[in-house]
Tab-separated table of C-alpha atoms and ligand atoms in Angstrom:
chain	number	residue	atom	x	y	z
D	14	MET	CA	121.625	-267.240	223.956
D	15	GLY	CA	123.026	-266.297	227.313
D	16	LYS	CA	126.023	-264.255	226.212
D	17	THR	CA	124.670	-260.957	227.546
D	18	LEU	CA	126.559	-259.706	230.585
D	19	VAL	CA	124.400	-258.561	233.492
D	20	ALA	CA	125.669	-255.840	235.819
D	21	PRO	CA	123.403	-255.026	238.778
D	22	SER	CA	123.868	-251.445	239.988
D	23	ILE	CA	124.539	-250.969	243.671
D	24	LEU	CA	122.784	-247.592	243.420
D	25	ALA	CA	119.484	-249.380	244.021
D	26	ALA	CA	120.800	-251.337	247.014
D	27	ASP	CA	120.238	-250.551	250.698
D	28	PHE	CA	123.096	-248.107	251.379
D	29	ALA	CA	123.242	-249.373	254.955
D	30	ASP	CA	124.186	-252.825	253.666
D	31	PHE	CA	126.578	-252.704	250.738
D	32	GLY	CA	128.236	-255.965	251.789
D	33	GLY	CA	124.901	-257.745	251.657
D	34	ALA	CA	124.194	-256.206	248.258
D	35	LEU	CA	127.468	-257.487	246.845
D	36	ALA	CA	126.742	-260.965	248.208
D	37	SER	CA	123.281	-260.966	246.608
D	38	VAL	CA	124.722	-259.879	243.247
D	39	GLU	CA	127.353	-262.616	243.338
D	40	ALA	CA	124.799	-265.247	244.321
D	41	SER	CA	122.454	-264.233	241.488
D	42	GLY	CA	124.693	-265.393	238.649
D	43	ALA	CA	125.283	-261.823	237.430
D	44	ASP	CA	128.611	-261.053	235.765
D	45	TRP	CA	129.656	-257.676	237.160
D	46	ILE	CA	128.646	-255.323	239.944
D	47	HIS	CA	128.155	-251.741	238.758
D	48	LEU	CA	129.357	-249.031	241.149
D	49	ASP	CA	127.782	-245.637	240.422
D	50	VAL	CA	130.044	-242.842	241.621
D	51	MET	CA	128.412	-239.377	241.722
D	52	ASP	CA	130.053	-236.137	242.812
D	53	TRP	CA	127.189	-233.638	243.187
D	54	HIS	CA	128.732	-231.606	240.329
D	55	PHE	CA	128.582	-233.639	237.139
D	56	VAL	CA	125.228	-234.937	238.369
D	57	PRO	CA	122.934	-233.526	241.064
D	58	ASN	CA	123.491	-236.444	243.440
D	59	LEU	CA	126.246	-237.849	245.628
D	60	THR	CA	126.992	-241.507	246.293
D	61	PHE	CA	130.341	-242.832	247.559
D	62	GLY	CA	134.081	-242.696	247.112
D	63	PRO	CA	136.850	-245.250	246.638
D	64	LYS	CA	136.725	-246.564	250.206
D	65	LEU	CA	133.560	-248.437	249.382
D	66	ALA	CA	135.277	-250.186	246.473
D	67	GLU	CA	138.287	-250.893	248.673
D	68	ASP	CA	136.186	-252.434	251.447
D	69	LEU	CA	134.095	-254.477	249.007
D	70	ARG	CA	137.306	-255.667	247.345
D	71	ARG	CA	138.487	-257.074	250.676
D	72	ARG	CA	135.425	-259.318	250.643
D	73	SER	CA	135.424	-260.416	247.045
D	74	ALA	CA	137.314	-260.881	243.771
D	75	PHE	CA	134.143	-260.198	241.752
D	76	PHE	CA	134.294	-257.914	238.668
D	77	PHE	CA	133.837	-254.296	239.813
D	78	ASP	CA	132.487	-252.036	237.058
D	79	ALA	CA	132.926	-248.456	238.291
D	80	HIS	CA	130.888	-245.769	236.522
D	81	LEU	CA	132.280	-242.333	237.309
D	82	MET	CA	129.659	-239.616	236.937
D	83	VAL	CA	132.096	-236.956	238.070
D	84	GLU	CA	133.660	-233.805	236.680
D	85	ASN	CA	137.365	-233.953	235.915
D	86	PRO	CA	137.563	-237.732	236.355
D	87	GLU	CA	141.400	-237.814	236.466
D	88	ARG	CA	141.636	-237.964	240.248
D	89	ALA	CA	138.787	-240.425	240.653
D	90	ILE	CA	140.388	-242.764	238.110
D	91	GLU	CA	143.575	-242.931	240.144
D	92	ALA	CA	141.641	-243.408	243.394
D	93	PHE	CA	139.420	-246.225	242.119
D	94	ALA	CA	142.036	-248.021	240.032
D	95	PRO	CA	143.444	-250.181	242.849
D	96	TRP	CA	139.996	-251.642	243.551
D	97	ALA	CA	138.038	-251.697	240.281
D	98	ASP	CA	138.355	-253.955	237.228
D	99	ALA	CA	136.724	-251.548	234.795
D	100	ILE	CA	136.455	-247.791	235.113
D	101	THR	CA	134.120	-245.764	232.921
D	102	PHE	CA	134.103	-241.980	232.777
D	103	HIS	CA	131.978	-239.551	230.743
D	104	VAL	CA	133.059	-237.998	227.463
D	105	GLU	CA	131.266	-234.802	228.584
D	106	ALA	CA	133.358	-234.559	231.759
D	107	THR	CA	136.862	-234.121	230.372
D	108	GLU	CA	138.775	-232.423	227.578
D	109	ARG	CA	141.103	-235.402	227.178
D	110	PRO	CA	139.245	-238.699	226.883
D	111	ARG	CA	141.968	-240.399	224.823
D	112	GLU	CA	144.637	-239.698	227.391
D	113	LEU	CA	142.460	-241.031	230.214
D	114	LEU	CA	141.522	-244.173	228.303
D	115	LEU	CA	145.197	-244.870	227.658
D	116	ARG	CA	145.961	-244.202	231.318
D	117	LEU	CA	143.337	-246.754	232.353
D	118	ARG	CA	144.812	-249.369	230.051
D	119	ALA	CA	148.293	-248.611	231.381
D	120	LEU	CA	146.903	-249.247	234.868
D	121	GLY	CA	145.698	-252.654	233.674
D	122	LYS	CA	142.014	-251.662	233.802
D	123	LYS	CA	139.250	-252.018	231.258
D	124	ALA	CA	138.837	-248.506	229.901
D	125	GLY	CA	135.240	-247.308	229.685
D	126	LEU	CA	133.766	-244.246	228.022
D	127	SER	CA	130.165	-243.166	228.534
D	128	LEU	CA	127.776	-240.634	227.104
D	129	SER	CA	124.615	-239.057	228.493
D	130	PRO	CA	121.330	-239.103	226.528
D	131	ALA	CA	121.811	-235.577	225.130
D	132	THR	CA	125.232	-236.391	223.638
D	133	PRO	CA	125.354	-237.817	220.095
D	134	ALA	CA	127.022	-241.192	219.632
D	135	SER	CA	129.466	-239.605	217.185
D	136	ALA	CA	131.106	-237.921	220.212
D	137	LEU	CA	132.728	-241.301	220.925
D	138	ASP	CA	133.920	-242.015	217.379
D	139	ASP	CA	137.484	-240.717	217.740
D	140	PHE	CA	138.029	-242.600	220.987
D	141	LEU	CA	136.649	-246.041	220.151
D	142	PRO	CA	140.062	-247.576	219.309
D	143	TYR	CA	141.140	-246.904	222.911
D	144	THR	CA	137.844	-247.992	224.514
D	145	ASP	CA	137.127	-251.387	226.081
D	146	ILE	CA	133.587	-250.539	227.231
D	147	ALA	CA	131.293	-248.020	225.512
D	148	LEU	CA	128.526	-247.249	228.024
D	149	VAL	CA	125.333	-245.839	226.530
D	150	MET	CA	123.222	-244.109	229.152
D	151	THR	CA	119.535	-244.582	228.496
D	152	VAL	CA	118.396	-242.288	231.332
D	153	ASN	CA	119.805	-238.963	232.469
D	154	PRO	CA	122.557	-239.803	234.953
D	155	GLY	CA	121.845	-239.030	238.589
D	156	TRP	CA	119.181	-241.420	239.788
D	157	GLY	CA	117.983	-244.962	239.452
D	158	GLY	CA	114.373	-245.825	238.788
D	159	GLN	CA	113.874	-243.630	235.709
D	160	ALA	CA	112.235	-244.682	232.454
D	161	PHE	CA	114.389	-245.932	229.559
D	162	ILE	CA	114.705	-243.336	226.751
D	163	PRO	CA	114.011	-245.276	223.512
D	164	GLU	CA	115.673	-242.621	221.302
D	165	CYS	CA	119.004	-243.833	222.718
D	166	LEU	CA	118.644	-247.192	220.930
D	167	GLU	CA	119.996	-245.581	217.780
D	168	LYS	CA	123.265	-244.865	219.600
D	169	ILE	CA	123.683	-248.554	220.385
D	170	ARG	CA	123.202	-249.317	216.692
D	171	HIS	CA	125.697	-246.592	215.760
D	172	LEU	CA	128.324	-248.127	218.036
D	173	GLU	CA	127.675	-251.629	216.774
D	174	ARG	CA	128.063	-250.460	213.183
D	175	ALA	CA	131.248	-248.544	214.008
D	176	ARG	CA	132.694	-251.605	215.720
D	177	ALA	CA	132.001	-253.866	212.755
D	178	GLU	CA	133.061	-251.406	210.059
D	179	ARG	CA	136.294	-250.419	211.794
D	180	GLY	CA	137.177	-253.898	213.060
D	181	LEU	CA	137.195	-252.722	216.677
D	182	ASP	CA	136.645	-254.714	219.817
D	183	PHE	CA	134.744	-253.145	222.710
D	184	VAL	CA	131.802	-254.099	224.864
D	185	ILE	CA	128.609	-252.083	224.366
D	186	SER	CA	127.033	-251.593	227.768
D	187	VAL	CA	123.620	-250.009	228.324
D	188	ASP	CA	122.658	-248.306	231.577
D	189	GLY	CA	119.345	-246.906	232.777
D	190	GLY	CA	115.770	-248.140	232.928
D	191	ILE	CA	116.649	-251.731	232.092
D	192	ASN	CA	113.955	-254.337	232.724
D	193	GLU	CA	113.044	-257.421	230.698
D	194	ALA	CA	111.224	-255.400	228.019
D	195	THR	CA	113.861	-252.711	227.539
D	196	ALA	CA	116.652	-255.302	227.820
D	197	SER	CA	115.216	-257.061	224.841
D	198	ALA	CA	115.232	-253.836	222.769
D	199	ALA	CA	118.784	-252.999	223.859
D	200	ILE	CA	120.064	-256.488	222.980
D	201	ALA	CA	118.347	-256.330	219.586
D	202	ALA	CA	120.129	-252.992	218.971
D	203	GLY	CA	123.533	-254.516	219.800
D	204	ALA	CA	124.058	-254.324	223.577
D	205	ASP	CA	126.496	-256.830	225.094
D	206	ALA	CA	126.131	-255.801	228.742
D	207	LEU	CA	123.141	-254.474	230.645
D	208	VAL	CA	123.218	-252.510	233.875
D	209	ALA	CA	120.130	-252.937	236.031
D	210	GLY	CA	119.555	-251.195	239.341
D	211	SER	CA	115.917	-251.055	240.456
D	212	ALA	CA	114.782	-254.038	238.406
D	213	PHE	CA	117.470	-256.256	239.952
D	214	PHE	CA	117.142	-255.140	243.573
D	215	SER	CA	113.350	-255.169	243.523
D	216	ALA	CA	113.245	-258.683	242.069
D	217	GLN	CA	112.121	-261.266	244.625
D	218	ASP	CA	114.127	-263.924	242.815
D	219	LYS	CA	117.344	-262.267	241.645
D	220	ALA	CA	118.754	-265.375	240.021
D	221	ALA	CA	115.562	-265.705	237.973
D	222	PHE	CA	115.864	-262.056	236.922
D	223	VAL	CA	119.430	-262.623	235.690
D	224	ARG	CA	118.453	-265.829	233.907
D	225	GLY	CA	115.524	-264.008	232.313
D	226	ILE	CA	117.823	-261.327	230.871
D	227	LYS	CA	120.334	-263.899	229.669
D	228	ALA	CA	117.589	-265.894	228.011
D	229	LEU	CA	116.923	-262.872	225.770
D	230	GLY	CA	120.256	-263.129	223.992
F	8	LIG	C1	122.078	-243.698	236.788
F	8	LIG	C2	123.080	-244.813	236.980
F	8	LIG	C3	122.538	-246.144	236.675
F	8	LIG	C4	121.376	-246.515	237.544
F	8	LIG	C5	120.519	-247.501	236.874
F	8	LIG	O1	122.691	-242.463	236.941
F	8	LIG	O2	124.241	-244.629	236.186
F	8	LIG	O3	123.551	-247.138	236.768
F	8	LIG	O4	121.779	-247.068	238.759
F	8	LIG	O5	119.414	-247.709	237.671
F	8	LIG	P1	118.031	-248.218	237.057
F	8	LIG	O6	118.300	-249.591	236.530
F	8	LIG	O7	117.126	-248.189	238.224
F	8	LIG	O8	117.682	-247.252	235.967
F	9	LIG	ZN1	125.652	-246.393	236.035
């Protein structure tokens, strides 16, 4: 009980008050803050660049979990590395995931690799030994507030099996459409960390929301 990591996504925050959003995440008892970076190319939406992470870092030593939904993530990795604790990029966005994962570790960062709903979990298999966070997207990347795609649960199970069978050690994070009901299904499938945008920021009592998720597993 209570070992699940909770990572509220700033995507659902008031973009005119990122500092306030960070403070509310920290006060809630959540573990990480999830920073969704979108480039208007890899996904049809645009969010923010590294200056936001830099300015938030000046306020706080909290764990910054950057999720890069960008094409050619090489440059973004270098730009976010000084400010983020974990950086996750998409396997669909680069020809050289292994090299980038190793680069992230060399920079002293947790190295994250993600996949969109249309990508099979086996696309990550070759890279799992170099991965600290495997991020399973359970909505199509681009927007918050979408419905969880239950077919993606099988990918969480695939990763959990691969981890056990190959004696690997990475966090399985699940992102998209997480609320108490879908959190429970994701945890049962093997999720260790849950990203929640709309459900967290729309909760009247954010600490109760985080406790509720942690009470599931
Ligand atoms: C979607 C983002 C998610 C999103 C989750 O492209 O990667 O992190 O913010 O938001 P909800 O929880 O509203 O689905
Ligand atoms: Zn995300």
